[in-house]
Amino acid sequence: MPARKLYFEAIRVGDELPALAKAPVDRVQLSRYAGASGDYNPVHVDELYAKSVGMPSVYAPGMLIMGMLGQLISDWARGGQLRRYGVRFIKMVWPGDTVVCKGRVSDRHGSGGRYFVEIDLWAENQRGELLMKGQAAIQLFYSLEDENRQRSGQSPIVVEVPRESILTPAPNADVAPAAEETGAKKAPSSKKSAKTATAPPEDPEAAKTPRK
């Protein structure tokens, strides 16, 4: 049975992605990642070397944690297309740390038959400390009907959806232009209000933390 897909019409600003908790990072995983990625920086795999440069032990490459956040997106955006993904490294991840990946829909908009949602992303350790922050943009079909139409070679369903954003709550802000196509549908109003949410806290120690 094919996996259930995600469609734009079902998403609301403030929706939270199901948290993804990874198994504690260990040295075997770091070695495997080094082999898979070709990143053999000794600070990630050689305990003696890491200590010789002032580290308490080896530590995880930032790209490993970025990959974990990427898994969160791919697990959630079933059938969607990733259009943008970027992160900022905040805090180092050590062997024994558990990484918990989280996300929240911060923006949605559509125009001309193309529909996008933007996601705020972050990763925390088992102590709730912020490890990484990021954002992603996903393009989705409006609905199952829209997907079936496009896959059969027909034109997409056109619904003009003004930008809805946690960051820009003012009405009429950055509204998409009216549809030129004849018979374009009006965006359905949602009775469900966007959840109020704040961005994950900034770690004051981030500026002191050496980065890869």
PDB file of C-alpha atoms in Angstrom:
ATOM      1  CA  MET A   1       0.000   0.000   0.000  1.00  0.00           C
ATOM      2  CA  PRO A   2       1.546   3.354  -1.011  1.00  0.00           C
ATOM      3  CA  ALA A   3       2.464   5.800   1.738  1.00  0.00           C
ATOM      4  CA  ARG A   4      -0.071   8.494   2.496  1.00  0.00           C
ATOM      5  CA  LYS A   5       0.940  11.793   0.909  1.00  0.00           C
ATOM      6  CA  LEU A   6       0.856  15.304   2.306  1.00  0.00           C
ATOM      7  CA  TYR A   7      -1.161  17.999   0.505  1.00  0.00           C
ATOM      8  CA  PHE A   8      -1.102  21.756   0.813  1.00  0.00           C
ATOM      9  CA  GLU A   9      -4.811  22.092   1.637  1.00  0.00           C
ATOM     10  CA  ALA A  10      -4.324  20.154   4.900  1.00  0.00           C
ATOM     11  CA  ILE A  11      -1.477  22.305   6.261  1.00  0.00           C
ATOM     12  CA  ARG A  12      -1.888  25.316   8.551  1.00  0.00           C
ATOM     13  CA  VAL A  13       0.630  27.820   9.858  1.00  0.00           C
ATOM     14  CA  GLY A  14       1.706  26.732  13.344  1.00  0.00           C
ATOM     15  CA  ASP A  15       1.364  22.997  12.646  1.00  0.00           C
ATOM     16  CA  GLU A  16       4.188  21.108  14.337  1.00  0.00           C
ATOM     17  CA  LEU A  17       6.090  18.270  12.713  1.00  0.00           C
ATOM     18  CA  PRO A  18       6.238  15.038  14.741  1.00  0.00           C
ATOM     19  CA  ALA A  19       9.488  15.149  16.701  1.00  0.00           C
ATOM     20  CA  LEU A  20      12.215  12.762  15.574  1.00  0.00           C
ATOM     21  CA  ALA A  21      14.422  11.384  18.386  1.00  0.00           C
ATOM     22  CA  LYS A  22      17.583   9.657  17.213  1.00  0.00           C
ATOM     23  CA  ALA A  23      19.527   7.013  19.114  1.00  0.00           C
ATOM     24  CA  PRO A  24      22.405   8.383  21.209  1.00  0.00           C
ATOM     25  CA  VAL A  25      25.415   9.262  19.070  1.00  0.00           C
ATOM     26  CA  ASP A  26      28.303   6.822  19.535  1.00  0.00           C
ATOM     27  CA  ARG A  27      31.787   6.401  18.139  1.00  0.00           C
ATOM     28  CA  VAL A  28      30.747   3.576  15.825  1.00  0.00           C
ATOM     29  CA  GLN A  29      28.240   5.896  14.164  1.00  0.00           C
ATOM     30  CA  LEU A  30      30.907   8.579  13.783  1.00  0.00           C
ATOM     31  CA  SER A  31      33.236   6.085  12.087  1.00  0.00           C
ATOM     32  CA  ARG A  32      30.485   4.871   9.773  1.00  0.00           C
ATOM     33  CA  TYR A  33      29.562   8.431   8.863  1.00  0.00           C
ATOM     34  CA  ALA A  34      33.193   9.209   8.084  1.00  0.00           C
ATOM     35  CA  GLY A  35      33.330   6.245   5.712  1.00  0.00           C
ATOM     36  CA  ALA A  36      30.026   7.078   4.041  1.00  0.00           C
ATOM     37  CA  SER A  37      30.722  10.807   3.626  1.00  0.00           C
ATOM     38  CA  GLY A  38      34.460  10.684   2.979  1.00  0.00           C
ATOM     39  CA  ASP A  39      34.998  13.166   5.826  1.00  0.00           C
ATOM     40  CA  TYR A  40      37.927  11.706   7.743  1.00  0.00           C
ATOM     41  CA  ASN A  41      38.705  14.743   9.881  1.00  0.00           C
ATOM     42  CA  PRO A  42      40.469  13.125  12.866  1.00  0.00           C
ATOM     43  CA  VAL A  43      38.604  15.295  15.405  1.00  0.00           C
ATOM     44  CA  HIS A  44      35.558  13.109  14.657  1.00  0.00           C
ATOM     45  CA  VAL A  45      37.168   9.656  14.783  1.00  0.00           C
ATOM     46  CA  ASP A  46      40.535   9.827  16.574  1.00  0.00           C
ATOM     47  CA  GLU A  47      40.151  10.213  20.343  1.00  0.00           C
ATOM     48  CA  LEU A  48      43.829  10.910  21.008  1.00  0.00           C
ATOM     49  CA  TYR A  49      44.019  13.530  18.289  1.00  0.00           C
ATOM     50  CA  ALA A  50      40.831  15.252  19.484  1.00  0.00           C
ATOM     51  CA  LYS A  51      42.257  15.503  23.005  1.00  0.00           C
ATOM     52  CA  SER A  52      45.582  16.772  21.673  1.00  0.00           C
ATOM     53  CA  VAL A  53      43.816  19.802  20.173  1.00  0.00           C
ATOM     54  CA  GLY A  54      41.962  20.584  23.387  1.00  0.00           C
ATOM     55  CA  MET A  55      38.697  18.678  22.944  1.00  0.00           C
ATOM     56  CA  PRO A  56      37.335  16.398  25.692  1.00  0.00           C
ATOM     57  CA  SER A  57      36.687  13.702  23.073  1.00  0.00           C
ATOM     58  CA  VAL A  58      35.757  13.243  19.442  1.00  0.00           C
ATOM     59  CA  TYR A  59      32.555  15.013  18.418  1.00  0.00           C
ATOM     60  CA  ALA A  60      29.923  14.646  15.688  1.00  0.00           C
ATOM     61  CA  PRO A  61      30.295  16.416  12.330  1.00  0.00           C
ATOM     62  CA  GLY A  62      27.736  19.163  11.891  1.00  0.00           C
ATOM     63  CA  MET A  63      26.629  17.605   8.609  1.00  0.00           C
ATOM     64  CA  LEU A  64      25.541  14.476  10.474  1.00  0.00           C
ATOM     65  CA  ILE A  65      23.088  16.529  12.532  1.00  0.00           C
ATOM     66  CA  MET A  66      21.989  18.375   9.402  1.00  0.00           C
ATOM     67  CA  GLY A  67      21.195  14.997   7.885  1.00  0.00           C
ATOM     68  CA  MET A  68      19.048  14.121  10.882  1.00  0.00           C
ATOM     69  CA  LEU A  69      17.022  17.310  10.396  1.00  0.00           C
ATOM     70  CA  GLY A  70      16.757  16.415   6.721  1.00  0.00           C
ATOM     71  CA  GLN A  71      15.236  13.077   7.688  1.00  0.00           C
ATOM     72  CA  LEU A  72      12.615  14.935   9.750  1.00  0.00           C
ATOM     73  CA  ILE A  73      11.608  16.895   6.638  1.00  0.00           C
ATOM     74  CA  SER A  74      11.530  13.895   4.299  1.00  0.00           C
ATOM     75  CA  ASP A  75       9.492  11.816   6.758  1.00  0.00           C
ATOM     76  CA  TRP A  76       6.918  14.623   7.072  1.00  0.00           C
ATOM     77  CA  ALA A  77       6.695  16.035   3.529  1.00  0.00           C
ATOM     78  CA  ARG A  78       5.548  12.855   1.827  1.00  0.00           C
ATOM     79  CA  GLY A  79       5.221  13.534  -1.901  1.00  0.00           C
ATOM     80  CA  GLY A  80       6.557  17.080  -1.559  1.00  0.00           C
ATOM     81  CA  GLN A  81       9.599  18.565  -3.294  1.00  0.00           C
ATOM     82  CA  LEU A  82      12.349  20.167  -1.238  1.00  0.00           C
ATOM     83  CA  ARG A  83      13.095  23.611  -2.717  1.00  0.00           C
ATOM     84  CA  ARG A  84      15.337  25.094  -0.044  1.00  0.00           C
ATOM     85  CA  TYR A  85      17.147  23.826   3.022  1.00  0.00           C
ATOM     86  CA  GLY A  86      19.709  25.588   5.182  1.00  0.00           C
ATOM     87  CA  VAL A  87      20.948  25.381   8.773  1.00  0.00           C
ATOM     88  CA  ARG A  88      23.090  27.199  11.300  1.00  0.00           C
ATOM     89  CA  PHE A  89      25.304  25.244  13.698  1.00  0.00           C
ATOM     90  CA  ILE A  90      24.825  26.268  17.346  1.00  0.00           C
ATOM     91  CA  LYS A  91      26.322  23.695  19.704  1.00  0.00           C
ATOM     92  CA  MET A  92      28.568  20.673  19.396  1.00  0.00           C
ATOM     93  CA  VAL A  93      27.266  17.109  19.685  1.00  0.00           C
ATOM     94  CA  TRP A  94      29.308  14.619  21.734  1.00  0.00           C
ATOM     95  CA  PRO A  95      29.194  10.828  22.001  1.00  0.00           C
ATOM     96  CA  GLY A  96      26.267   9.895  24.241  1.00  0.00           C
ATOM     97  CA  ASP A  97      24.141  12.874  23.200  1.00  0.00           C
ATOM     98  CA  THR A  98      20.606  12.192  21.996  1.00  0.00           C
ATOM     99  CA  VAL A  99      19.498  14.451  19.140  1.00  0.00           C
ATOM    100  CA  VAL A 100      15.802  15.389  18.962  1.00  0.00           C
ATOM    101  CA  CYS A 101      14.729  17.060  15.715  1.00  0.00           C
ATOM    102  CA  LYS A 102      11.702  19.362  15.669  1.00  0.00           C
ATOM    103  CA  GLY A 103       9.910  21.622  13.210  1.00  0.00           C
ATOM    104  CA  ARG A 104       6.983  23.981  12.773  1.00  0.00           C
ATOM    105  CA  VAL A 105       5.150  25.381   9.724  1.00  0.00           C
ATOM    106  CA  SER A 106       5.969  29.092   9.685  1.00  0.00           C
ATOM    107  CA  ASP A 107       4.596  30.169   6.305  1.00  0.00           C
ATOM    108  CA  ARG A 108       2.269  28.993   3.520  1.00  0.00           C
ATOM    109  CA  HIS A 109       1.325  30.582   0.215  1.00  0.00           C
ATOM    110  CA  GLY A 110       0.301  29.679  -3.308  1.00  0.00           C
ATOM    111  CA  SER A 111      -0.093  31.375  -6.667  1.00  0.00           C
ATOM    112  CA  GLY A 112      -0.505  30.262 -10.257  1.00  0.00           C
ATOM    113  CA  GLY A 113      -1.000  26.626  -9.332  1.00  0.00           C
ATOM    114  CA  ARG A 114       2.202  26.334  -7.244  1.00  0.00           C
ATOM    115  CA  TYR A 115       1.951  25.859  -3.477  1.00  0.00           C
ATOM    116  CA  PHE A 116       4.662  26.247  -0.860  1.00  0.00           C
ATOM    117  CA  VAL A 117       5.101  25.800   2.871  1.00  0.00           C
ATOM    118  CA  GLU A 118       8.113  26.977   4.843  1.00  0.00           C
ATOM    119  CA  ILE A 119       9.337  25.148   7.915  1.00  0.00           C
ATOM    120  CA  ASP A 120      11.324  26.363  10.916  1.00  0.00           C
ATOM    121  CA  LEU A 121      13.605  23.549  12.071  1.00  0.00           C
ATOM    122  CA  TRP A 122      15.769  22.954  15.111  1.00  0.00           C
ATOM    123  CA  ALA A 123      17.571  20.169  16.939  1.00  0.00           C
ATOM    124  CA  GLU A 124      18.009  19.785  20.699  1.00  0.00           C
ATOM    125  CA  ASN A 125      19.998  17.423  22.886  1.00  0.00           C
ATOM    126  CA  GLN A 126      18.681  15.404  25.827  1.00  0.00           C
ATOM    127  CA  ARG A 127      19.097  18.448  28.100  1.00  0.00           C
ATOM    128  CA  GLY A 128      16.950  20.637  25.852  1.00  0.00           C
ATOM    129  CA  GLU A 129      19.980  22.628  24.637  1.00  0.00           C
ATOM    130  CA  LEU A 130      19.761  24.024  21.122  1.00  0.00           C
ATOM    131  CA  LEU A 131      22.160  22.308  18.712  1.00  0.00           C
ATOM    132  CA  MET A 132      21.108  23.568  15.304  1.00  0.00           C
ATOM    133  CA  LYS A 133      18.543  25.864  13.684  1.00  0.00           C
ATOM    134  CA  GLY A 134      17.356  25.841  10.086  1.00  0.00           C
ATOM    135  CA  GLN A 135      14.654  26.483   7.544  1.00  0.00           C
ATOM    136  CA  ALA A 136      13.241  24.581   4.610  1.00  0.00           C
ATOM    137  CA  ALA A 137      10.772  25.313   1.803  1.00  0.00           C
ATOM    138  CA  ILE A 138       8.596  22.527   0.399  1.00  0.00           C
ATOM    139  CA  GLN A 139       6.478  22.577  -2.761  1.00  0.00           C
ATOM    140  CA  LEU A 140       3.319  20.454  -2.621  1.00  0.00           C
ATOM    141  CA  PHE A 141       0.320  19.569  -4.715  1.00  0.00           C
ATOM    142  CA  TYR A 142      -2.769  21.422  -3.538  1.00  0.00           C
ATOM    143  CA  SER A 143      -4.794  18.219  -3.146  1.00  0.00           C
ATOM    144  CA  LEU A 144      -5.104  14.650  -4.398  1.00  0.00           C
ATOM    145  CA  GLU A 145      -7.292  15.944  -7.227  1.00  0.00           C
ATOM    146  CA  ASP A 146      -4.582  18.438  -8.177  1.00  0.00           C
ATOM    147  CA  GLU A 147      -1.934  15.705  -8.242  1.00  0.00           C
ATOM    148  CA  ASN A 148      -4.098  13.433 -10.396  1.00  0.00           C
ATOM    149  CA  ARG A 149      -4.784  16.281 -12.841  1.00  0.00           C
ATOM    150  CA  GLN A 150      -1.123  17.176 -13.245  1.00  0.00           C
ATOM    151  CA  ARG A 151       0.065  13.598 -13.552  1.00  0.00           C
ATOM    152  CA  SER A 152      -2.473  13.058 -16.334  1.00  0.00           C
ATOM    153  CA  GLY A 153      -1.157  16.080 -18.230  1.00  0.00           C
ATOM    154  CA  GLN A 154      -3.899  18.521 -17.283  1.00  0.00           C
ATOM    155  CA  SER A 155      -3.419  22.018 -15.891  1.00  0.00           C
ATOM    156  CA  PRO A 156      -3.076  22.369 -12.101  1.00  0.00           C
ATOM    157  CA  ILE A 157      -5.831  23.494  -9.780  1.00  0.00           C
ATOM    158  CA  VAL A 158      -5.352  27.228  -9.246  1.00  0.00           C
ATOM    159  CA  VAL A 159      -6.130  28.579  -5.787  1.00  0.00           C
ATOM    160  CA  GLU A 160      -4.709  31.967  -4.887  1.00  0.00           C
ATOM    161  CA  VAL A 161      -3.503  31.710  -1.288  1.00  0.00           C
ATOM    162  CA  PRO A 162      -2.248  34.953   0.312  1.00  0.00           C
ATOM    163  CA  ARG A 163       0.873  34.515   2.362  1.00  0.00           C
ATOM    164  CA  GLU A 164       0.124  33.352   5.913  1.00  0.00           C
ATOM    165  CA  SER A 165       3.071  33.597   8.250  1.00  0.00           C
ATOM    166  CA  ILE A 166       3.950  33.489  11.923  1.00  0.00           C
ATOM    167  CA  LEU A 167       6.433  36.273  11.213  1.00  0.00           C
ATOM    168  CA  THR A 168       4.019  38.506   9.277  1.00  0.00           C
ATOM    169  CA  PRO A 169       0.645  38.316  11.041  1.00  0.00           C
ATOM    170  CA  ALA A 170      -0.669  41.648   9.719  1.00  0.00           C
ATOM    171  CA  PRO A 171      -3.637  41.252   7.318  1.00  0.00           C
ATOM    172  CA  ASN A 172      -3.080  42.001   3.635  1.00  0.00           C
ATOM    173  CA  ALA A 173       0.692  41.724   4.070  1.00  0.00           C
ATOM    174  CA  ASP A 174       2.509  40.372   1.032  1.00  0.00           C
ATOM    175  CA  VAL A 175      -0.696  39.189  -0.643  1.00  0.00           C
ATOM    176  CA  ALA A 176      -0.254  37.204  -3.832  1.00  0.00           C
ATOM    177  CA  PRO A 177      -1.690  38.823  -7.009  1.00  0.00           C
ATOM    178  CA  ALA A 178      -5.125  37.791  -8.196  1.00  0.00           C
ATOM    179  CA  ALA A 179      -5.319  34.802 -10.525  1.00  0.00           C
ATOM    180  CA  GLU A 180      -5.460  35.553 -14.223  1.00  0.00           C
ATOM    181  CA  GLU A 181      -6.778  32.122 -15.116  1.00  0.00           C
ATOM    182  CA  THR A 182     -10.492  31.945 -15.800  1.00  0.00           C
ATOM    183  CA  GLY A 183     -12.371  30.188 -13.060  1.00  0.00           C
ATOM    184  CA  ALA A 184      -9.555  30.331 -10.531  1.00  0.00           C
ATOM    185  CA  LYS A 185     -10.760  29.219  -7.141  1.00  0.00           C
ATOM    186  CA  LYS A 186     -10.806  31.492  -4.132  1.00  0.00           C
ATOM    187  CA  ALA A 187      -8.645  30.335  -1.250  1.00  0.00           C
ATOM    188  CA  PRO A 188     -10.822  28.582   1.335  1.00  0.00           C
ATOM    189  CA  SER A 189     -10.922  30.346   4.666  1.00  0.00           C
ATOM    190  CA  SER A 190      -9.772  28.348   7.646  1.00  0.00           C
ATOM    191  CA  LYS A 191     -11.659  28.384  10.915  1.00  0.00           C
ATOM    192  CA  LYS A 192      -8.584  27.080  12.651  1.00  0.00           C
ATOM    193  CA  SER A 193      -6.399  29.946  13.784  1.00  0.00           C
ATOM    194  CA  ALA A 194      -2.640  29.672  13.557  1.00  0.00           C
ATOM    195  CA  LYS A 195      -1.003  28.516  16.744  1.00  0.00           C
ATOM    196  CA  THR A 196       1.028  31.088  18.568  1.00  0.00           C
ATOM    197  CA  ALA A 197       4.599  29.956  18.839  1.00  0.00           C
ATOM    198  CA  THR A 198       8.003  31.337  19.529  1.00  0.00           C
ATOM    199  CA  ALA A 199      11.268  30.400  17.911  1.00  0.00           C
ATOM    200  CA  PRO A 200      13.520  28.035  19.881  1.00  0.00           C
ATOM    201  CA  PRO A 201      15.720  29.926  22.358  1.00  0.00           C
ATOM    202  CA  GLU A 202      19.141  31.115  21.249  1.00  0.00           C
ATOM    203  CA  ASP A 203      22.014  29.490  23.116  1.00  0.00           C
ATOM    204  CA  PRO A 204      24.195  32.220  24.710  1.00  0.00           C
ATOM    205  CA  GLU A 205      27.201  29.891  24.567  1.00  0.00           C
ATOM    206  CA  ALA A 206      26.896  29.447  20.794  1.00  0.00           C
ATOM    207  CA  ALA A 207      29.352  32.230  19.979  1.00  0.00           C
ATOM    208  CA  LYS A 208      31.974  30.575  22.181  1.00  0.00           C
ATOM    209  CA  THR A 209      31.626  27.140  20.617  1.00  0.00           C
ATOM    210  CA  PRO A 210      34.215  26.151  17.987  1.00  0.00           C
ATOM    211  CA  ARG A 211      32.625  25.134  14.717  1.00  0.00           C
ATOM    212  CA  LYS A 212      33.742  22.717  12.088  1.00  0.00           C
TER     213      LYS A 212
END
